[in-house]
Amino acid sequence: MSAAPQRGRRRAEPTRRTSVFGLPAARTGAHSGAHSADQPAAFSAVATTTAKCMAAVAVVGALVATGAVVQQINAPAADISAVAAVAALPDVHAPADAAISFPGLEVASSAATKSPDQVKAEADAVHPVTPPAVVDDPAAAQAYAAGQLAGFGWGADQMSCLTQLWQRESEWLTSAENVSSGAYGIAQSLPASKMESTGGDWATNYQTQIRWGMGYIQGRYGSPCGAWGHSNAVGWY
């Protein structure tokens, strides 16, 4: 026989809600009072766990913040010391017209700049170097040669031979030049640069040319008459 049907409303079962900490929330309804005694202990455990988590997070955050602060403090230490070293340098002072020298370079202050009038005056004072003129003076050259004979150990009788020899060669002209051979000067040195052994002015000074010519004659023919005799025989000396 079946049980008699129940009539009337059935009381709804109380629902359980989960708290944010994973523990069941307090029941509502008629049975909520039966578990009210357990609630203080549950909340105490939750508070303890929460406090521990928050403490751990706080410790980690403090460590991270401390490391960042230390990094920020230590990072610019070198820069701070460098700035302090530069600030400690003494001031440098120099006069306005001081000259600044570098290897191979010299720069003067603008205070020492010359005025246009000074530059023009210095430019006007510069004159081009004019090379010395060639002195063609046969009479003076012969007189000088006569005075040099004794220095080479020759008597005055050698002057006649020397006069004829160099008259044939150059007519006693300092600038005489043989265009075909390149021989130059009173003694017709070939090449002309040989006379440089007697003096650097060999191209313009008859005295330098004569001293060289007499030395050449002495070393090769012994005397002007010996050179003159060779010239008569072969046409050159």
Short mmCIF file of C-alpha atoms in Angstrom, two decimals:
data_model
loop_
_atom_site.label_atom_id
_atom_site.label_comp_id
_atom_site.label_asym_id
_atom_site.label_seq_id
_atom_site.Cartn_x
_atom_site.Cartn_y
_atom_site.Cartn_z
CA MET A 1 0.00 0.00 0.00
CA SER A 2 1.46 3.22 -0.90
CA ALA A 3 2.18 5.83 1.60
CA ALA A 4 -0.21 8.62 1.92
CA PRO A 5 0.68 11.55 -0.20
CA GLN A 6 2.28 14.41 1.53
CA ARG A 7 0.65 17.72 1.30
CA GLY A 8 1.82 21.18 1.96
CA ARG A 9 5.09 22.92 1.06
CA ARG A 10 8.38 21.16 1.52
CA ARG A 11 10.91 23.17 3.41
CA ALA A 12 13.83 24.09 1.20
CA GLU A 13 17.21 22.75 2.16
CA PRO A 14 19.64 25.41 3.22
CA THR A 15 22.33 26.20 0.61
CA ARG A 16 26.01 26.40 1.29
CA ARG A 17 28.10 29.20 -0.20
CA THR A 18 31.86 29.01 -0.49
CA SER A 19 33.79 31.90 0.99
CA VAL A 20 36.64 33.62 -0.74
CA PHE A 21 39.12 31.65 1.40
CA GLY A 22 37.77 28.24 0.34
CA LEU A 23 35.74 27.57 3.50
CA PRO A 24 32.01 27.03 3.59
CA ALA A 25 30.01 30.06 4.46
CA ALA A 26 27.46 30.05 7.31
CA ARG A 27 24.17 28.37 6.59
CA THR A 28 20.99 30.32 6.38
CA GLY A 29 17.72 29.14 7.56
CA ALA A 30 16.56 27.04 10.46
CA HIS A 31 19.74 24.92 10.78
CA SER A 32 22.12 27.81 10.76
CA GLY A 33 22.13 27.99 14.49
CA ALA A 34 23.36 24.39 14.78
CA HIS A 35 26.72 25.27 13.27
CA SER A 36 27.12 28.71 14.75
CA ALA A 37 29.47 27.32 17.34
CA ASP A 38 31.94 26.17 14.65
CA GLN A 39 32.18 29.53 12.90
CA PRO A 40 34.70 31.31 15.23
CA ALA A 41 37.27 28.53 14.80
CA ALA A 42 36.93 28.52 11.01
CA PHE A 43 37.30 32.27 10.72
CA SER A 44 40.31 32.17 13.04
CA ALA A 45 42.07 29.66 10.77
CA VAL A 46 41.27 31.72 7.72
CA ALA A 47 42.59 34.89 9.32
CA THR A 48 45.79 33.16 10.34
CA THR A 49 46.39 31.80 6.82
CA THR A 50 45.59 35.15 5.27
CA ALA A 51 47.93 36.96 7.61
CA LYS A 52 50.75 34.57 6.76
CA CYS A 53 50.20 35.04 3.02
CA MET A 54 50.12 38.79 3.37
CA ALA A 55 53.26 38.74 5.49
CA ALA A 56 55.07 36.65 2.88
CA VAL A 57 53.98 38.99 0.10
CA ALA A 58 55.09 41.96 2.17
CA VAL A 59 58.52 40.41 2.77
CA VAL A 60 59.00 39.65 -0.94
CA GLY A 61 57.90 43.15 -1.88
CA ALA A 62 60.26 44.66 0.65
CA LEU A 63 63.17 42.61 -0.70
CA VAL A 64 62.41 43.63 -4.29
CA ALA A 65 62.03 47.28 -3.32
CA THR A 66 65.26 47.16 -1.30
CA GLY A 67 67.17 45.69 -4.28
CA ALA A 68 65.85 48.39 -6.60
CA VAL A 69 66.79 51.11 -4.15
CA VAL A 70 70.29 49.69 -3.72
CA GLN A 71 70.70 49.46 -7.48
CA GLN A 72 69.58 53.05 -7.92
CA ILE A 73 71.96 54.20 -5.21
CA ASN A 74 75.00 52.24 -6.41
CA ALA A 75 74.56 52.76 -10.16
CA PRO A 76 75.50 56.45 -10.34
CA ALA A 77 78.33 56.17 -7.83
CA ALA A 78 81.00 56.36 -10.56
CA ASP A 79 79.24 59.30 -12.19
CA ILE A 80 79.00 61.13 -8.87
CA SER A 81 82.70 60.60 -8.17
CA ALA A 82 83.61 61.80 -11.67
CA VAL A 83 81.53 64.95 -11.28
CA ALA A 84 83.11 65.60 -7.90
CA ALA A 85 86.60 65.18 -9.39
CA VAL A 86 85.86 67.66 -12.18
CA ALA A 87 84.35 70.13 -9.73
CA ALA A 88 87.50 69.92 -7.61
CA LEU A 89 89.79 71.01 -10.50
CA PRO A 90 91.27 74.50 -10.13
CA ASP A 91 90.24 77.29 -12.48
CA VAL A 92 92.60 77.94 -15.41
CA HIS A 93 93.34 81.51 -16.44
CA ALA A 94 95.51 82.72 -19.36
CA PRO A 95 96.26 86.17 -20.81
CA ALA A 96 94.33 87.23 -23.90
CA ASP A 97 97.44 87.23 -26.12
CA ALA A 98 98.80 83.88 -24.98
CA ALA A 99 100.20 81.67 -27.74
CA ILE A 100 98.97 78.09 -27.98
CA SER A 101 101.55 75.67 -29.37
CA PHE A 102 101.02 72.19 -30.78
CA PRO A 103 103.61 69.89 -32.44
CA GLY A 104 104.12 71.40 -35.86
CA LEU A 105 101.46 74.06 -35.30
CA GLU A 106 101.41 77.42 -33.56
CA VAL A 107 98.25 79.41 -33.01
CA ALA A 108 98.19 82.88 -31.51
CA SER A 109 95.32 84.64 -29.82
CA SER A 110 93.19 86.98 -31.89
CA ALA A 111 94.40 89.81 -29.68
CA ALA A 112 97.80 89.59 -31.44
CA THR A 113 96.32 89.97 -34.95
CA LYS A 114 98.17 92.55 -37.02
CA SER A 115 96.37 95.51 -38.48
CA PRO A 116 95.98 95.87 -42.28
CA ASP A 117 98.52 98.70 -42.26
CA GLN A 118 101.11 96.51 -40.55
CA VAL A 119 100.52 93.67 -43.01
CA LYS A 120 100.89 96.06 -45.97
CA ALA A 121 104.07 97.57 -44.54
CA GLU A 122 105.62 94.13 -44.09
CA ALA A 123 104.60 93.10 -47.60
CA ASP A 124 106.17 96.24 -49.07
CA ALA A 125 109.39 95.51 -47.22
CA VAL A 126 109.76 92.12 -48.93
CA HIS A 127 111.75 92.28 -52.15
CA PRO A 128 112.36 89.43 -54.58
CA VAL A 129 115.86 88.03 -54.58
CA THR A 130 117.66 89.08 -57.73
CA PRO A 131 120.27 86.61 -58.95
CA PRO A 132 123.76 88.08 -59.31
CA ALA A 133 124.59 89.39 -62.74
CA VAL A 134 127.28 87.82 -64.83
CA VAL A 135 130.38 90.00 -64.94
CA ASP A 136 131.87 89.98 -68.44
CA ASP A 137 135.05 92.07 -68.12
CA PRO A 138 137.94 90.60 -70.16
CA ALA A 139 140.47 93.24 -69.07
CA ALA A 140 139.70 92.79 -65.37
CA ALA A 141 139.78 89.02 -65.79
CA GLN A 142 143.23 89.09 -67.40
CA ALA A 143 144.58 91.38 -64.68
CA TYR A 144 143.27 89.00 -62.00
CA ALA A 145 144.84 85.98 -63.79
CA ALA A 146 148.24 87.72 -63.94
CA GLY A 147 148.12 88.17 -60.18
CA GLN A 148 147.44 84.46 -59.62
CA LEU A 149 150.40 83.05 -61.58
CA ALA A 150 152.84 83.06 -58.68
CA GLY A 151 150.37 81.22 -56.48
CA PHE A 152 150.55 78.26 -58.86
CA GLY A 153 154.35 78.41 -59.13
CA TRP A 154 154.50 80.04 -62.54
CA GLY A 155 156.53 83.00 -63.76
CA ALA A 156 155.20 86.06 -65.56
CA ASP A 157 156.31 84.53 -68.88
CA GLN A 158 153.37 82.10 -68.67
CA MET A 159 150.87 84.92 -68.98
CA SER A 160 151.38 85.27 -72.73
CA CYS A 161 150.47 81.61 -73.31
CA LEU A 162 147.47 81.84 -70.96
CA THR A 163 146.19 85.01 -72.67
CA GLN A 164 146.25 83.37 -76.11
CA LEU A 165 144.79 80.10 -74.86
CA TRP A 166 141.71 81.55 -73.22
CA GLN A 167 141.26 84.15 -75.95
CA ARG A 168 140.78 81.27 -78.35
CA GLU A 169 138.50 79.40 -75.97
CA SER A 170 136.20 82.17 -74.67
CA GLU A 171 137.59 85.61 -75.46
CA TRP A 172 137.86 85.93 -71.66
CA LEU A 173 134.09 86.21 -71.27
CA THR A 174 132.61 84.88 -68.04
CA SER A 175 129.34 83.95 -69.77
CA ALA A 176 130.95 82.24 -72.80
CA GLU A 177 129.13 79.02 -73.64
CA ASN A 178 129.70 76.42 -76.34
CA VAL A 179 126.21 75.54 -77.50
CA SER A 180 127.32 72.29 -79.10
CA SER A 181 129.34 70.82 -76.23
CA GLY A 182 128.00 72.70 -73.20
CA ALA A 183 131.45 73.97 -72.16
CA TYR A 184 131.13 77.18 -70.12
CA GLY A 185 133.13 80.12 -68.81
CA ILE A 186 136.54 81.64 -69.48
CA ALA A 187 138.31 78.29 -69.15
CA GLN A 188 135.50 76.44 -70.99
CA SER A 189 134.88 73.87 -68.29
CA LEU A 190 133.15 70.71 -69.52
CA PRO A 191 130.83 70.05 -67.86
CA ALA A 192 130.39 73.51 -66.40
CA SER A 193 129.49 72.16 -62.93
CA LYS A 194 133.12 71.09 -62.41
CA MET A 195 133.89 74.70 -61.44
CA GLU A 196 131.64 74.35 -58.41
CA SER A 197 134.57 72.77 -56.58
CA THR A 198 136.16 76.26 -56.51
CA GLY A 199 133.08 78.33 -55.61
CA GLY A 200 129.31 78.36 -55.72
CA ASP A 201 129.33 81.53 -57.88
CA TRP A 202 131.18 79.84 -60.73
CA ALA A 203 128.50 80.80 -63.25
CA THR A 204 128.84 84.58 -62.70
CA ASN A 205 132.25 85.28 -61.14
CA TYR A 206 135.31 85.35 -63.41
CA GLN A 207 137.66 85.04 -60.45
CA THR A 208 136.17 81.69 -59.48
CA GLN A 209 136.42 80.52 -63.08
CA ILE A 210 140.06 81.60 -63.40
CA ARG A 211 141.16 79.85 -60.19
CA TRP A 212 139.51 76.66 -61.37
CA GLY A 213 141.04 76.97 -64.88
CA MET A 214 144.56 77.47 -63.55
CA GLY A 215 144.19 74.46 -61.28
CA TYR A 216 143.01 72.36 -64.21
CA ILE A 217 146.00 73.46 -66.36
CA GLN A 218 148.46 72.76 -63.54
CA GLY A 219 147.15 69.27 -62.94
CA ARG A 220 146.94 68.24 -66.60
CA TYR A 221 149.64 70.18 -68.50
CA GLY A 222 151.89 71.59 -65.82
CA SER A 223 151.76 75.19 -67.10
CA PRO A 224 149.82 77.56 -69.38
CA CYS A 225 152.43 77.21 -72.12
CA GLY A 226 152.09 73.42 -71.96
CA ALA A 227 148.33 73.73 -72.39
CA TRP A 228 148.79 76.22 -75.22
CA GLY A 229 151.13 73.90 -77.06
CA HIS A 230 148.57 71.03 -76.76
CA SER A 231 145.81 73.26 -78.04
CA ASN A 232 147.89 74.26 -81.07
CA ALA A 233 148.58 70.61 -81.81
CA VAL A 234 145.06 69.13 -81.51
CA GLY A 235 142.72 72.14 -81.36
CA TRP A 236 141.61 71.75 -77.71
CA TYR A 237 143.20 71.45 -74.29
#
